[in-house]
PDB file of C-alpha atoms in Angstrom:
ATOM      1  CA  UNK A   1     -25.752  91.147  53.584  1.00 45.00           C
ATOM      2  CA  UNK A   2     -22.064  92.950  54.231  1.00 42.00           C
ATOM      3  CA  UNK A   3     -22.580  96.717  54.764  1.00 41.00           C
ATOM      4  CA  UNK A   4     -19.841  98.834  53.075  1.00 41.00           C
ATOM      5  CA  UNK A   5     -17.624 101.005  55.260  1.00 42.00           C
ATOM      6  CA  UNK A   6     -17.883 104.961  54.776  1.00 43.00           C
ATOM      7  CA  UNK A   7     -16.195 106.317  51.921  1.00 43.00           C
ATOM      8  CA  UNK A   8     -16.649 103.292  50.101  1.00 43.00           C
ATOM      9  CA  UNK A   9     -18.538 102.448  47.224  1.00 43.00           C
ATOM     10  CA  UNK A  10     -21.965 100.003  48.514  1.00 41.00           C
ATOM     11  CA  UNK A  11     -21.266  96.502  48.901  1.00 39.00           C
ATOM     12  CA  UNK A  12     -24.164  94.100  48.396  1.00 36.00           C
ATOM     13  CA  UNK A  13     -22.937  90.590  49.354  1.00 38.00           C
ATOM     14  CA  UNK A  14     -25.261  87.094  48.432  1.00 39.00           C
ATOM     15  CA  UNK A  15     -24.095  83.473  47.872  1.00 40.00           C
ATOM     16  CA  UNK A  16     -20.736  84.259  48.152  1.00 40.00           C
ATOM     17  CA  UNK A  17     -20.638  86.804  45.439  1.00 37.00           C
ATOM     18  CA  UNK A  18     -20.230  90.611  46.188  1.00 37.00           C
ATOM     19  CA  UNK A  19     -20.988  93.582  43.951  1.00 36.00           C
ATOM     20  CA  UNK A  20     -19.787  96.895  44.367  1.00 38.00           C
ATOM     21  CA  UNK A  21     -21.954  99.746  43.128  1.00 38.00           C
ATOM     22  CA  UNK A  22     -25.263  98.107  43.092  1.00 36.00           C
ATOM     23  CA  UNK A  23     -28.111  99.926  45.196  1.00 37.00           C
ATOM     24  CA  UNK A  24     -29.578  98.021  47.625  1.00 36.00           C
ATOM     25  CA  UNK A  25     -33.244  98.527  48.760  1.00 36.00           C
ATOM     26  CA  UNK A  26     -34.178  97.195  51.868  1.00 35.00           C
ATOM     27  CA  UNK A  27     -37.861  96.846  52.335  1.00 36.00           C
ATOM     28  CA  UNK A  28     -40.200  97.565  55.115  1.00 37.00           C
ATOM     29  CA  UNK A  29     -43.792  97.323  54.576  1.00 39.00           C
ATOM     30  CA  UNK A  30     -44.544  99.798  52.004  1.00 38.00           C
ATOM     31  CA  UNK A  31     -41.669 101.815  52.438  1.00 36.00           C
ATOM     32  CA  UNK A  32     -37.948 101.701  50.846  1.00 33.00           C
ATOM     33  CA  UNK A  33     -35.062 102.146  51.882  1.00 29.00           C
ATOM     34  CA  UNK A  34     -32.688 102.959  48.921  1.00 35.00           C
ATOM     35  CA  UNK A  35     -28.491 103.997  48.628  1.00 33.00           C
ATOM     36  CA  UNK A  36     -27.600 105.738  45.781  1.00 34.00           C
ATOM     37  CA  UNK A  37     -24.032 104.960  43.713  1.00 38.00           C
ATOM     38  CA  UNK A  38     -21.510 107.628  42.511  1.00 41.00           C
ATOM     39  CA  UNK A  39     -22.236 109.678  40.058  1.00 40.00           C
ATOM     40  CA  UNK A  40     -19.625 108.375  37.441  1.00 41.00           C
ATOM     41  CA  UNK A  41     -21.117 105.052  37.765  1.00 41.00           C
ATOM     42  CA  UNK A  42     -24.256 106.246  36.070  1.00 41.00           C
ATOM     43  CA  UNK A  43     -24.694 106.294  32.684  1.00 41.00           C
ATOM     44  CA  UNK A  44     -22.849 109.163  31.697  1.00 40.00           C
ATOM     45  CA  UNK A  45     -19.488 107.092  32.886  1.00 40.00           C
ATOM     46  CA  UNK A  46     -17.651 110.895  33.606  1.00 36.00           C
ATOM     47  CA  UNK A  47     -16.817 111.794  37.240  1.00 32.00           C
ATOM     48  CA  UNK A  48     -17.985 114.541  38.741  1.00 35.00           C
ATOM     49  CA  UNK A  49     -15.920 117.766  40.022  1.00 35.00           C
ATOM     50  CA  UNK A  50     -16.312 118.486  43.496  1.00 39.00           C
ATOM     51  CA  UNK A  51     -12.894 120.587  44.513  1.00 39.00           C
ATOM     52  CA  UNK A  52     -10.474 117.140  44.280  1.00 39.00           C
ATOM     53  CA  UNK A  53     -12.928 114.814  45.662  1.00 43.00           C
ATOM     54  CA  UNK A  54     -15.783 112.594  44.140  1.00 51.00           C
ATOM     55  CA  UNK A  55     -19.313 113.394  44.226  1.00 37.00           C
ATOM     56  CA  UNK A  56     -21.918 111.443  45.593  1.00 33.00           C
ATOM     57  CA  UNK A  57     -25.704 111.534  44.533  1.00 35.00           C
ATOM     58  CA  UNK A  58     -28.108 112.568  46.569  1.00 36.00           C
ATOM     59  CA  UNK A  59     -31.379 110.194  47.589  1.00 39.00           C
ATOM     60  CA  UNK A  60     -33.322 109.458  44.653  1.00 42.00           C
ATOM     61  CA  UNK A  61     -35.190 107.189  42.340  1.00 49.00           C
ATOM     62  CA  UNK A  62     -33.194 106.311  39.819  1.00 46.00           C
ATOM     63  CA  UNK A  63     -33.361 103.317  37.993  1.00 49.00           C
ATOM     64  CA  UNK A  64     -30.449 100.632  39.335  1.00 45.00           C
ATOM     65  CA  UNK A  65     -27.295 100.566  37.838  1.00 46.00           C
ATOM     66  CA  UNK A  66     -27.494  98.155  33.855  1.00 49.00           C
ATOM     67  CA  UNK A  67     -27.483  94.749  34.749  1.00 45.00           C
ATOM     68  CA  UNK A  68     -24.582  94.322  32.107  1.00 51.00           C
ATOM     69  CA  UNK A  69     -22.198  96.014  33.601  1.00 60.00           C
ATOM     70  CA  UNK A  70     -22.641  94.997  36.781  1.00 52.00           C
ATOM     71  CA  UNK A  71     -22.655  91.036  35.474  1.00 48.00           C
ATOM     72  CA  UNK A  72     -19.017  91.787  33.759  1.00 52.00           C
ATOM     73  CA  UNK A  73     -17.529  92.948  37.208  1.00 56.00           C
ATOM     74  CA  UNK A  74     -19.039  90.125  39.354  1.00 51.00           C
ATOM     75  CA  UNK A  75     -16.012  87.819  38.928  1.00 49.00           C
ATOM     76  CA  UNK A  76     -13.585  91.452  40.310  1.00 48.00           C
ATOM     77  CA  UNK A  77     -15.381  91.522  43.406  1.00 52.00           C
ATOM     78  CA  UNK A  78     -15.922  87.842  44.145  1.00 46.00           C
ATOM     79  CA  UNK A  79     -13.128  87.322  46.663  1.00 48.00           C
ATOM     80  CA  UNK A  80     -10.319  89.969  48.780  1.00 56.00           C
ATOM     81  CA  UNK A  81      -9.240  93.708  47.648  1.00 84.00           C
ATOM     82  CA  UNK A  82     -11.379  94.846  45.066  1.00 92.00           C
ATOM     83  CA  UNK A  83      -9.039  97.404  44.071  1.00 94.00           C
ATOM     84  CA  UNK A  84      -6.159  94.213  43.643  1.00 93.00           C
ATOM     85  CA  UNK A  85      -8.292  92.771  41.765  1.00 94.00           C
ATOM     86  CA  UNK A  86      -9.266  95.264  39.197  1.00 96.00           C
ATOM     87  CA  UNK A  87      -5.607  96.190  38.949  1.00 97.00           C
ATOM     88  CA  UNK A  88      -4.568  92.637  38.340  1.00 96.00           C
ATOM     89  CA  UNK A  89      -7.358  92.536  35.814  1.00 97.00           C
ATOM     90  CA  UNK A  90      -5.776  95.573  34.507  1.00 98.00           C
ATOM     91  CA  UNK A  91      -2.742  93.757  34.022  1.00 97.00           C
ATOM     92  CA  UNK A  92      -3.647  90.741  32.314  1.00 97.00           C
ATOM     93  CA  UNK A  93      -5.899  92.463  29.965  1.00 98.00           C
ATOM     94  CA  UNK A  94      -2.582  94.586  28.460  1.00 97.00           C
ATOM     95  CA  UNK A  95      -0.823  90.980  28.549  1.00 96.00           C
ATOM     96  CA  UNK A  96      -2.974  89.597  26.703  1.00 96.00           C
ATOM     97  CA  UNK A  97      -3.225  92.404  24.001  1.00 97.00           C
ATOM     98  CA  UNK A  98      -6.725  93.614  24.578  1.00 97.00           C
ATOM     99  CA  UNK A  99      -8.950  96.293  22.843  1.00 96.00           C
ATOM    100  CA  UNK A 100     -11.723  96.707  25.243  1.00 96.00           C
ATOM    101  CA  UNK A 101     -11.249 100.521  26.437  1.00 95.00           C
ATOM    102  CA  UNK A 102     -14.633 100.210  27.746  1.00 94.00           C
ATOM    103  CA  UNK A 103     -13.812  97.472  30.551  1.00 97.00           C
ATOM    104  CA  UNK A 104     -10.449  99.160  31.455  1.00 97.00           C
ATOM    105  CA  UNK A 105     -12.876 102.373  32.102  1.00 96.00           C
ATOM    106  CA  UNK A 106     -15.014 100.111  34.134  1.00 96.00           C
ATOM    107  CA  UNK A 107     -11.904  99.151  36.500  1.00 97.00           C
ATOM    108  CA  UNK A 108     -10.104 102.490  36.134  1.00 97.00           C
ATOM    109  CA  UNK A 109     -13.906 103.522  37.830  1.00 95.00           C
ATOM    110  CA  UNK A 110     -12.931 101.092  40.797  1.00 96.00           C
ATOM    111  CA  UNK A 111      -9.730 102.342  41.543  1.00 97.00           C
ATOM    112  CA  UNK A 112     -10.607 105.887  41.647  1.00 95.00           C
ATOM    113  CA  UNK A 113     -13.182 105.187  44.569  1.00 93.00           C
ATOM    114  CA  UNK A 114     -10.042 103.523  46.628  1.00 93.00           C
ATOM    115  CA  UNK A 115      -9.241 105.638  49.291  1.00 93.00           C
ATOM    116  CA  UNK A 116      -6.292 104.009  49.866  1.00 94.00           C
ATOM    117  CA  UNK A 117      -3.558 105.803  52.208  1.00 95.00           C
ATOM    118  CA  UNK A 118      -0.789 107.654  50.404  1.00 96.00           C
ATOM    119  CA  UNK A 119       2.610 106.888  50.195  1.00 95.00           C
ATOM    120  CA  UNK A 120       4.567 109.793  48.348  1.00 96.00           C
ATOM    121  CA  UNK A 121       7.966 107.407  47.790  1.00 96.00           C
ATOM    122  CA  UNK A 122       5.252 105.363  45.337  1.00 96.00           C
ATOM    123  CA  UNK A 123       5.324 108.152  42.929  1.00 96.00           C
ATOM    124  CA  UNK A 124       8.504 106.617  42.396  1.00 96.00           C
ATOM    125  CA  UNK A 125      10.338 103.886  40.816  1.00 94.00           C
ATOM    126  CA  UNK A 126      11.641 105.392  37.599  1.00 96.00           C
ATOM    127  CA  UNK A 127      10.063 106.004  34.250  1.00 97.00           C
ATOM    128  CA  UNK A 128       5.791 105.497  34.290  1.00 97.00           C
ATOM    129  CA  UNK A 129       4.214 104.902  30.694  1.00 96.00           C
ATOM    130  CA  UNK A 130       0.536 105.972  29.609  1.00 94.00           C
ATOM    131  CA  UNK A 131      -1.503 103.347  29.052  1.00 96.00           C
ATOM    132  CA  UNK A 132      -5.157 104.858  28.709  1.00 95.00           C
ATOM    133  CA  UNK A 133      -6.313 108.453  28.781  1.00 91.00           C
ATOM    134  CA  UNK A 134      -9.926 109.912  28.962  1.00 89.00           C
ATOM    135  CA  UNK A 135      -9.003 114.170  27.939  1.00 83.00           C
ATOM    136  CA  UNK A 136      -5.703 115.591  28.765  1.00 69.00           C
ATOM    137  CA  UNK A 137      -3.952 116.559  32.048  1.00 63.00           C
ATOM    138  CA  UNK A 138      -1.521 119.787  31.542  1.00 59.00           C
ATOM    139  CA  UNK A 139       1.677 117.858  30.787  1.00 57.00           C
ATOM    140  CA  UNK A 140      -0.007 115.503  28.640  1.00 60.00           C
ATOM    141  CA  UNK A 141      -1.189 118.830  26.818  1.00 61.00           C
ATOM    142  CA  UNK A 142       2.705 120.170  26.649  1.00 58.00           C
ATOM    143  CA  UNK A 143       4.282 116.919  25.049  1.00 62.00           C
ATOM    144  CA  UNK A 144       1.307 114.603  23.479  1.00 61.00           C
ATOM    145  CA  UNK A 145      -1.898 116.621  22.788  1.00 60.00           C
ATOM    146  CA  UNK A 146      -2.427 114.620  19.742  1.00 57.00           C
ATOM    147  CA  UNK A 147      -2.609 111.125  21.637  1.00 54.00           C
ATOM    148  CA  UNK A 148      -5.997 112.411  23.573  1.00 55.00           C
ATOM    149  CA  UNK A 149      -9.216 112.195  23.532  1.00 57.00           C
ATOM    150  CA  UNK A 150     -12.276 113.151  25.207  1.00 60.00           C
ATOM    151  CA  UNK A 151     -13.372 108.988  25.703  1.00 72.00           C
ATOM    152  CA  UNK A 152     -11.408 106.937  26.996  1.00 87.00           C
ATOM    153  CA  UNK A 153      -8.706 105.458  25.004  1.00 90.00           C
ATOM    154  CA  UNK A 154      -6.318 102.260  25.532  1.00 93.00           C
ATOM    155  CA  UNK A 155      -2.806 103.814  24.503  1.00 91.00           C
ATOM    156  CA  UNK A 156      -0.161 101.298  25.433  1.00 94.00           C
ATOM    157  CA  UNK A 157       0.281  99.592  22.118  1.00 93.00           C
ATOM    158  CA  UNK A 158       1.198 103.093  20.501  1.00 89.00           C
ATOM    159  CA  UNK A 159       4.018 104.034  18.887  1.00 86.00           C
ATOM    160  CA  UNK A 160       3.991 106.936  20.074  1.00 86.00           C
ATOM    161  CA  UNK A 161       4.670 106.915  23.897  1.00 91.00           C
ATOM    162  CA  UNK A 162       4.244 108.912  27.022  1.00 92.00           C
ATOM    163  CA  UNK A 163       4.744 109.127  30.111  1.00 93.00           C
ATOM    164  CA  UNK A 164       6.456 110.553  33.646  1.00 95.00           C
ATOM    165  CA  UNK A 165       9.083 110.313  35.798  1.00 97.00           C
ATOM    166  CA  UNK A 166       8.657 111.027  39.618  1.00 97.00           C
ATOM    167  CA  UNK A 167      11.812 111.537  41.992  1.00 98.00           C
ATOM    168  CA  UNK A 168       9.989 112.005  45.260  1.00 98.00           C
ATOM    169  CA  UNK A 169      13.015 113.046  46.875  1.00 97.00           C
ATOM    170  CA  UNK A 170      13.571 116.370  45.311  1.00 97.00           C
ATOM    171  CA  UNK A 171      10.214 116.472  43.982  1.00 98.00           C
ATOM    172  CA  UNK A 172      11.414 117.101  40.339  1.00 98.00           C
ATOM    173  CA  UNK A 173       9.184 115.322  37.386  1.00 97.00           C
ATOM    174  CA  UNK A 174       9.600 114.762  34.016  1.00 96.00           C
ATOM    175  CA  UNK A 175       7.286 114.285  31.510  1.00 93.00           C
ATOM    176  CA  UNK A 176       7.930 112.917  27.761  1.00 93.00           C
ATOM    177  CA  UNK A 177       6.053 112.404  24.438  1.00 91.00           C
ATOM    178  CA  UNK A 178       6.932 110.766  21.194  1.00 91.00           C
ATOM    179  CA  UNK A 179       5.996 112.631  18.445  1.00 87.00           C
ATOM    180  CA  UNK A 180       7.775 110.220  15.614  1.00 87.00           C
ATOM    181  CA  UNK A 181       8.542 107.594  17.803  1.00 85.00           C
ATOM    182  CA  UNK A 182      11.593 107.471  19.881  1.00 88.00           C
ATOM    183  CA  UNK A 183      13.595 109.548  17.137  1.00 92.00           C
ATOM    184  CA  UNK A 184      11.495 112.706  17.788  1.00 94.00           C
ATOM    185  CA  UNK A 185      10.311 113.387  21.329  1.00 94.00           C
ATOM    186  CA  UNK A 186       9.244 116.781  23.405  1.00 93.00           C
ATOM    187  CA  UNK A 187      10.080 116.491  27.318  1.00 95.00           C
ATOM    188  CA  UNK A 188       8.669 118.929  29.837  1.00 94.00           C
ATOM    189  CA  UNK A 189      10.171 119.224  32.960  1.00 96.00           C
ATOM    190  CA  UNK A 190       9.283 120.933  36.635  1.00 97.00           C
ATOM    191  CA  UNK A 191       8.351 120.370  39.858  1.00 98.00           C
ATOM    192  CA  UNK A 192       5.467 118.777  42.035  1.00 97.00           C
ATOM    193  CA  UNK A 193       3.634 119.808  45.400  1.00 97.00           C
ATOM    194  CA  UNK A 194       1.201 117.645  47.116  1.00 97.00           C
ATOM    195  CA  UNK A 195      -1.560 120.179  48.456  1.00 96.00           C
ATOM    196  CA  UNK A 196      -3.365 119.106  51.340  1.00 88.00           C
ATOM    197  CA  UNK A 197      -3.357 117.366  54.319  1.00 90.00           C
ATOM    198  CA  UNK A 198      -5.022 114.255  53.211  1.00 90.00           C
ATOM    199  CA  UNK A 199      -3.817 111.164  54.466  1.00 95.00           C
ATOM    200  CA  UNK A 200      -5.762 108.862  52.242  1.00 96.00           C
ATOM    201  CA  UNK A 201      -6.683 109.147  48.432  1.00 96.00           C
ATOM    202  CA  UNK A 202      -7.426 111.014  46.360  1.00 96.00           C
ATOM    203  CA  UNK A 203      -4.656 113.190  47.165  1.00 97.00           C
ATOM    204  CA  UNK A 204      -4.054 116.857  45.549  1.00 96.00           C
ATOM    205  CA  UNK A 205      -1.127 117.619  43.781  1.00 97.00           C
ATOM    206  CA  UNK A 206       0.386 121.109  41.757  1.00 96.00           C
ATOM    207  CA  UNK A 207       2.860 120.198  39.081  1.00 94.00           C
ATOM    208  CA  UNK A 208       4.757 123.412  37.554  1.00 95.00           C
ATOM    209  CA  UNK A 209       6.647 122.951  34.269  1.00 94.00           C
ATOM    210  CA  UNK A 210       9.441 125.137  33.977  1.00 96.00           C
ATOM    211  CA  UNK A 211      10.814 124.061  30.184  1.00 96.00           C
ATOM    212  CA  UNK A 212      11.120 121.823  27.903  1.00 95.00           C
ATOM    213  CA  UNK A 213      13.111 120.928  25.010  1.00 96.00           C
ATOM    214  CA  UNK A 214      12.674 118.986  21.661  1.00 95.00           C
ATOM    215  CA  UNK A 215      15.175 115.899  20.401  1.00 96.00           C
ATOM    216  CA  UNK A 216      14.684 115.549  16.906  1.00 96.00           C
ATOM    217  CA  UNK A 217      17.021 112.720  15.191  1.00 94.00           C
ATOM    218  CA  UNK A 218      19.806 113.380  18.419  1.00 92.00           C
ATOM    219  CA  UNK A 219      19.619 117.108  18.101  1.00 96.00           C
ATOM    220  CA  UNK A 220      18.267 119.249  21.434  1.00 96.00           C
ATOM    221  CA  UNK A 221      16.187 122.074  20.364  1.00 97.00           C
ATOM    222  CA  UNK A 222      14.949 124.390  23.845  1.00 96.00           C
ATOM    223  CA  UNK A 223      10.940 124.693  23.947  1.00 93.00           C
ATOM    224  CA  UNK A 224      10.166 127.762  25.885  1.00 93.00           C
ATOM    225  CA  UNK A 225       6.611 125.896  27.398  1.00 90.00           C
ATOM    226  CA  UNK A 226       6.092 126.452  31.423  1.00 91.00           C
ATOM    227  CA  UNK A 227       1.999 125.797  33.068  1.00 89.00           C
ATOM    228  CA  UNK A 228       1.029 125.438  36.153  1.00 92.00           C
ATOM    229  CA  UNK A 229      -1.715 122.996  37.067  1.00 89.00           C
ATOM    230  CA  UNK A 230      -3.513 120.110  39.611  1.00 92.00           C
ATOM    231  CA  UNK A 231      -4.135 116.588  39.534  1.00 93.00           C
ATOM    232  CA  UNK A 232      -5.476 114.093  42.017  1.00 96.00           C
ATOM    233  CA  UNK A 233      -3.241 110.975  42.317  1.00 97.00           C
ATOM    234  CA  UNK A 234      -6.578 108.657  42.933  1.00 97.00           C
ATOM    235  CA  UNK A 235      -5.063 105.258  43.359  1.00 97.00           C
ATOM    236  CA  UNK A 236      -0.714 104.232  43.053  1.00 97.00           C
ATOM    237  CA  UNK A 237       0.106 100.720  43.636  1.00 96.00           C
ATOM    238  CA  UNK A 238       3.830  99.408  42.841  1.00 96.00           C
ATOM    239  CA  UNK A 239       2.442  98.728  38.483  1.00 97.00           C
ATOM    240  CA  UNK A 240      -0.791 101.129  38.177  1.00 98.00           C
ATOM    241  CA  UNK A 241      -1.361 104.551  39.034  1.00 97.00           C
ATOM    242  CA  UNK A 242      -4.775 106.545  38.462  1.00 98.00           C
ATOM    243  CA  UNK A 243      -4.390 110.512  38.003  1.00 96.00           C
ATOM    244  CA  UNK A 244      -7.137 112.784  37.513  1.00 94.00           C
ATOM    245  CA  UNK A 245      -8.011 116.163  36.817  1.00 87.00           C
ATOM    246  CA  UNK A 246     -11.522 115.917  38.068  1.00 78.00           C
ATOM    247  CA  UNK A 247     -12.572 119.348  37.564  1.00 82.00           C
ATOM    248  CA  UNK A 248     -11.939 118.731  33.662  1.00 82.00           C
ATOM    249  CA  UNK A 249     -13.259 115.085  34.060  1.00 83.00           C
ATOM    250  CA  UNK A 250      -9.337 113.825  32.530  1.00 89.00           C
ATOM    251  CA  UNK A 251      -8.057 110.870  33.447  1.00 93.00           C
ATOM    252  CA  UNK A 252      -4.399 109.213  33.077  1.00 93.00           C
ATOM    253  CA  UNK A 253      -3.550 105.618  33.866  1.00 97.00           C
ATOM    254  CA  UNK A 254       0.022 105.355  33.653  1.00 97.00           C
ATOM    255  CA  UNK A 255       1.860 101.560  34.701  1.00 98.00           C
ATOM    256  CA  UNK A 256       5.293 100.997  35.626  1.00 98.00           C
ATOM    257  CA  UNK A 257       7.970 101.395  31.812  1.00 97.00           C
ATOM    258  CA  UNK A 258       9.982  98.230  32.928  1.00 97.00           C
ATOM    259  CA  UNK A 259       6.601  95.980  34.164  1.00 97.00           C
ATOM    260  CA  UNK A 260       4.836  97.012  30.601  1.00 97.00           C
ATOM    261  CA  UNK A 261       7.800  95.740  28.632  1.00 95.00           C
ATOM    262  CA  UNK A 262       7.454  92.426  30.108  1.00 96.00           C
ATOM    263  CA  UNK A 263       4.021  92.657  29.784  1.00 96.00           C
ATOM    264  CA  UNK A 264       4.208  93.255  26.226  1.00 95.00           C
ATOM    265  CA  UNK A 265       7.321  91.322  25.527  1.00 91.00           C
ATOM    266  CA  UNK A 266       5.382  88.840  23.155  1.00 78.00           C
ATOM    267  CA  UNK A 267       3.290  90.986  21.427  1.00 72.00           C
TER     268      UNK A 267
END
């Protein structure tokens, strides 16, 4: 049996396969010894706010985790980074044109539990696209509100697009929606802070929009829109990126603009 390291989600390892997020129970005579998962693998499939960080559940009885969930991730988890994996599932799934917002969520669930050290410069790398949203962070609030939703929603084959742009350097963002396609679009601009001292993910970041403006068939119209708010960058590799604003429960997976038009080049 391979023991999970702290922080990370438990591992139960047999034949070769390994699941992540199953309890085990060791027993002893007539006692058990039980782990319990994350919260936001239970059935309510939300995460839980606990100032920036994820919850964990205390000791209990609950039932395990549904077997067919569990059964649909075995093949993620069956060999190196789970976290690769489930992005490189990710991946394929938008290449291939799928539907299922319900086994993105699943993976989007494995990233967020990542831990991964952060790298500010990955913020980076030019224009980031929205490709599935459960609620609304702040900027997605300024310049799409009407692309949200409470459940999670695939968004990348919209014609309506969103998404950010990151210039570590200066730390300047700026964020853009399509209201009527690329001929009408809102951008909100501003600044970003990272917040703590965290090494490692999830890491806690302010974002302040100053303005915004409207472009409406080529003409600029000023929007007078500023906010202040936080999100959690949860997991950033060099194609997917997990925000959250976990005291809201929202979350925004975003992949790199030029990657997603190959990805989608045939469809």
């Amino acid at each position: 049996m391979h023991v999970a390291l702290p922080g990370t989600p438990p591992v139960i390892s047999c034949h070769g396969t390994s699941l992540i997020g199953v309890r085990p129970s060791l027993t002893r005579g007539a006692k058990s010894i039980e782990r319990t998962v994350p919260k936001h693998w239970q059935a309510s499939g939300k995460l839980q706010p606990n100032n920036g960080r994820r919850s964990w559940g205390k000791q209990t009885n609950m039932k395990p985790v549904a077997a067919s969930p569990i059964q649909q991730l075995q093949q993620i988890f069956s060999r190196g980074s789970p976290y690769k994996s489930a992005s490189q599932e990710m991946q394929s799934m938008i290449q291939e044109g799928s539907d299922d917002a319900e086994r993105f969520g699943q993976l989007v669930d494995v990233l967020i539990d990542s831990e991964l050290p952060f790298k500010e410069a990955s913020l980076g790398n030019g224009e980031w696209q929205v490709v599935y949203t459960r609620g609304a962070l702040l900027w997605q609030q300024l310049t799409s509100p009407s692309q949200v939703k409470s459940t999670g929603r695939l968004s990348y084959k919209s014609k309506r697009k969103a998404g950010q742009d990151f210039s570590p350097s200066d730390r300047l963002v700026l964020n853009k929606g399509e209201l009527l396609g690329s001929q009408v679009t809102v951008t909100a601009q501003g600044t970003y802070e990272p917040q703590d001292s965290n090494t490692n993910l999830p890491k806690l970041v302010k974002a302040n929009i100053s303005g915004g403006q409207i472009t409406a068939w080529g003409r600029k119209i000023p929007l007078p829109i500023s906010g202040t708010g936080f999100f959690s960058v949860m997991y950033v590799d060099d194609t997917i990126r997990v925000f959250s604003d976990q005291k809201k429960g929202t979350v925004s997976v975003q992949m790199q603009a030029d990657k997603l038009r190959r990805l989608t080049s045939g469809q």
